[in-house]
């Protein structure tokens, strides 16, 4: 399905999506963007081969699919600003965290197809993971198109219950920060034992990268992968026993629960406006 695509707001996440679409073969002339940051327009046009507009309405009016990539606290005013250009045959895809579908439907006014997404920052390097949920007006063909779009810079999962988007946020949207924090601690621990920062960083990050690659590439159970490198009374066992003694399960579970809880609170705050 060859469609005209508009991006309202062209920051890092929109750039990742546009980059993925262009890399997958989507033509630059089929993509337009709008942003109040006029000083960035020339660079974006040269980088992606797209057309940029200052007025959101100019971009939205010509699109079949509109990606809403502005900050959550600005989204309502931005949508209301181009509402006159909304057509009921359009598909709207939101990447604004915490904004629920019913709020988007209300702001868009017309009965349009809406997909709410929760991508994450690894999309910037083609390794993103996105959670998706669609409203009842979204056709199977539109859902397939959206899935392909998000797969162009990583992968995706669909959820059927919008409440599960809070869990998506906790397990994927915010989760890269958890791993960055773990890496910071590991790197510091290596340096405390005498390694220079560059060496400690490379050892730690490639271990994490390799572990993730094994989990996503192999069919083995994760627990079995762990057992495969845990020799009885060996070095790995000593480390894992310490993690268990320090309460890794309770700690990680509490972090995920806190993230999901805050996501729900933010959603309620936006919905009440």
mmCIF file of N, CA and C in Angstrom, residues 1 7 18 21 45 53 57 65 73 86 89 116 132 157 173 210 213 227 231 235 246 248 256 266-267:
data_model
loop_
_atom_site.group_PDB
_atom_site.id
_atom_site.type_symbol
_atom_site.label_atom_id
_atom_site.label_comp_id
_atom_site.label_asym_id
_atom_site.label_seq_id
_atom_site.Cartn_x
_atom_site.Cartn_y
_atom_site.Cartn_z
ATOM 1 N N UNK A 1 0.844 -1.171 0.000
ATOM 2 C CA UNK A 1 0.000 0.000 0.000
ATOM 3 C C UNK A 1 0.890 1.235 0.000
ATOM 4 N N UNK A 7 4.470 13.699 8.953
ATOM 5 C CA UNK A 7 4.951 13.658 10.328
ATOM 6 C C UNK A 7 4.751 15.031 10.951
ATOM 7 N N UNK A 18 11.213 7.811 9.994
ATOM 8 C CA UNK A 18 11.448 8.220 8.611
ATOM 9 C C UNK A 18 12.657 7.496 8.036
ATOM 10 N N UNK A 21 11.657 3.949 7.209
ATOM 11 C CA UNK A 21 10.826 3.906 6.006
ATOM 12 C C UNK A 21 11.665 4.118 4.746
ATOM 13 N N UNK A 45 15.317 17.986 5.118
ATOM 14 C CA UNK A 45 14.999 17.770 3.703
ATOM 15 C C UNK A 45 16.172 17.137 2.966
ATOM 16 N N UNK A 53 7.309 21.494 6.165
ATOM 17 C CA UNK A 53 6.423 22.649 6.248
ATOM 18 C C UNK A 53 6.462 23.221 7.669
ATOM 19 N N UNK A 57 -0.980 22.089 9.262
ATOM 20 C CA UNK A 57 -2.142 21.866 8.411
ATOM 21 C C UNK A 57 -1.726 21.588 6.965
ATOM 22 N N UNK A 65 -1.591 8.972 5.868
ATOM 23 C CA UNK A 65 -1.195 8.550 7.212
ATOM 24 C C UNK A 65 -0.495 9.717 7.889
ATOM 25 N N UNK A 73 2.379 16.745 26.309
ATOM 26 C CA UNK A 73 1.704 17.910 26.875
ATOM 27 C C UNK A 73 1.344 18.960 25.825
ATOM 28 N N UNK A 86 -8.388 17.468 9.035
ATOM 29 C CA UNK A 86 -8.580 16.034 9.268
ATOM 30 C C UNK A 86 -9.665 15.491 8.338
ATOM 31 N N UNK A 89 -10.911 9.532 6.049
ATOM 32 C CA UNK A 89 -10.248 8.404 5.412
ATOM 33 C C UNK A 89 -8.775 8.317 5.808
ATOM 34 N N UNK A 116 -2.258 3.816 18.509
ATOM 35 C CA UNK A 116 -1.387 4.345 19.561
ATOM 36 C C UNK A 116 -0.155 3.456 19.632
ATOM 37 N N UNK A 132 1.854 -1.638 20.068
ATOM 38 C CA UNK A 132 0.841 -1.006 19.237
ATOM 39 C C UNK A 132 -0.563 -1.443 19.650
ATOM 40 N N UNK A 157 4.908 -5.435 18.700
ATOM 41 C CA UNK A 157 3.880 -6.348 19.213
ATOM 42 C C UNK A 157 2.568 -5.571 19.245
ATOM 43 N N UNK A 173 9.380 0.476 26.564
ATOM 44 C CA UNK A 173 9.550 1.901 26.347
ATOM 45 C C UNK A 173 10.605 2.522 27.238
ATOM 46 N N UNK A 210 25.670 -9.357 23.286
ATOM 47 C CA UNK A 210 25.702 -10.768 22.910
ATOM 48 C C UNK A 210 24.593 -11.566 23.574
ATOM 49 N N UNK A 213 21.415 -10.829 21.789
ATOM 50 C CA UNK A 213 21.406 -11.481 20.483
ATOM 51 C C UNK A 213 21.092 -12.966 20.611
ATOM 52 N N UNK A 227 21.779 -21.357 32.602
ATOM 53 C CA UNK A 227 22.390 -22.551 33.186
ATOM 54 C C UNK A 227 23.597 -23.017 32.373
ATOM 55 N N UNK A 231 28.633 -22.979 35.756
ATOM 56 C CA UNK A 231 29.255 -24.224 36.235
ATOM 57 C C UNK A 231 29.089 -24.326 37.748
ATOM 58 N N UNK A 235 32.562 -19.353 38.791
ATOM 59 C CA UNK A 235 32.532 -17.894 38.887
ATOM 60 C C UNK A 235 31.133 -17.320 38.648
ATOM 61 N N UNK A 246 21.007 -10.358 47.086
ATOM 62 C CA UNK A 246 20.749 -8.909 47.146
ATOM 63 C C UNK A 246 19.326 -8.555 46.694
ATOM 64 N N UNK A 248 17.554 -9.414 43.542
ATOM 65 C CA UNK A 248 17.371 -8.933 42.178
ATOM 66 C C UNK A 248 15.932 -9.072 41.693
ATOM 67 N N UNK A 256 9.729 -2.311 37.508
ATOM 68 C CA UNK A 256 8.746 -2.462 36.434
ATOM 69 C C UNK A 256 7.368 -2.012 36.910
ATOM 70 N N UNK A 266 0.106 9.129 34.492
ATOM 71 C CA UNK A 266 0.248 10.136 33.445
ATOM 72 C C UNK A 266 -0.913 10.068 32.456
ATOM 73 N N UNK A 267 -1.318 8.834 32.112
ATOM 74 C CA UNK A 267 -2.452 8.667 31.209
ATOM 75 C C UNK A 267 -3.712 9.292 31.784
#
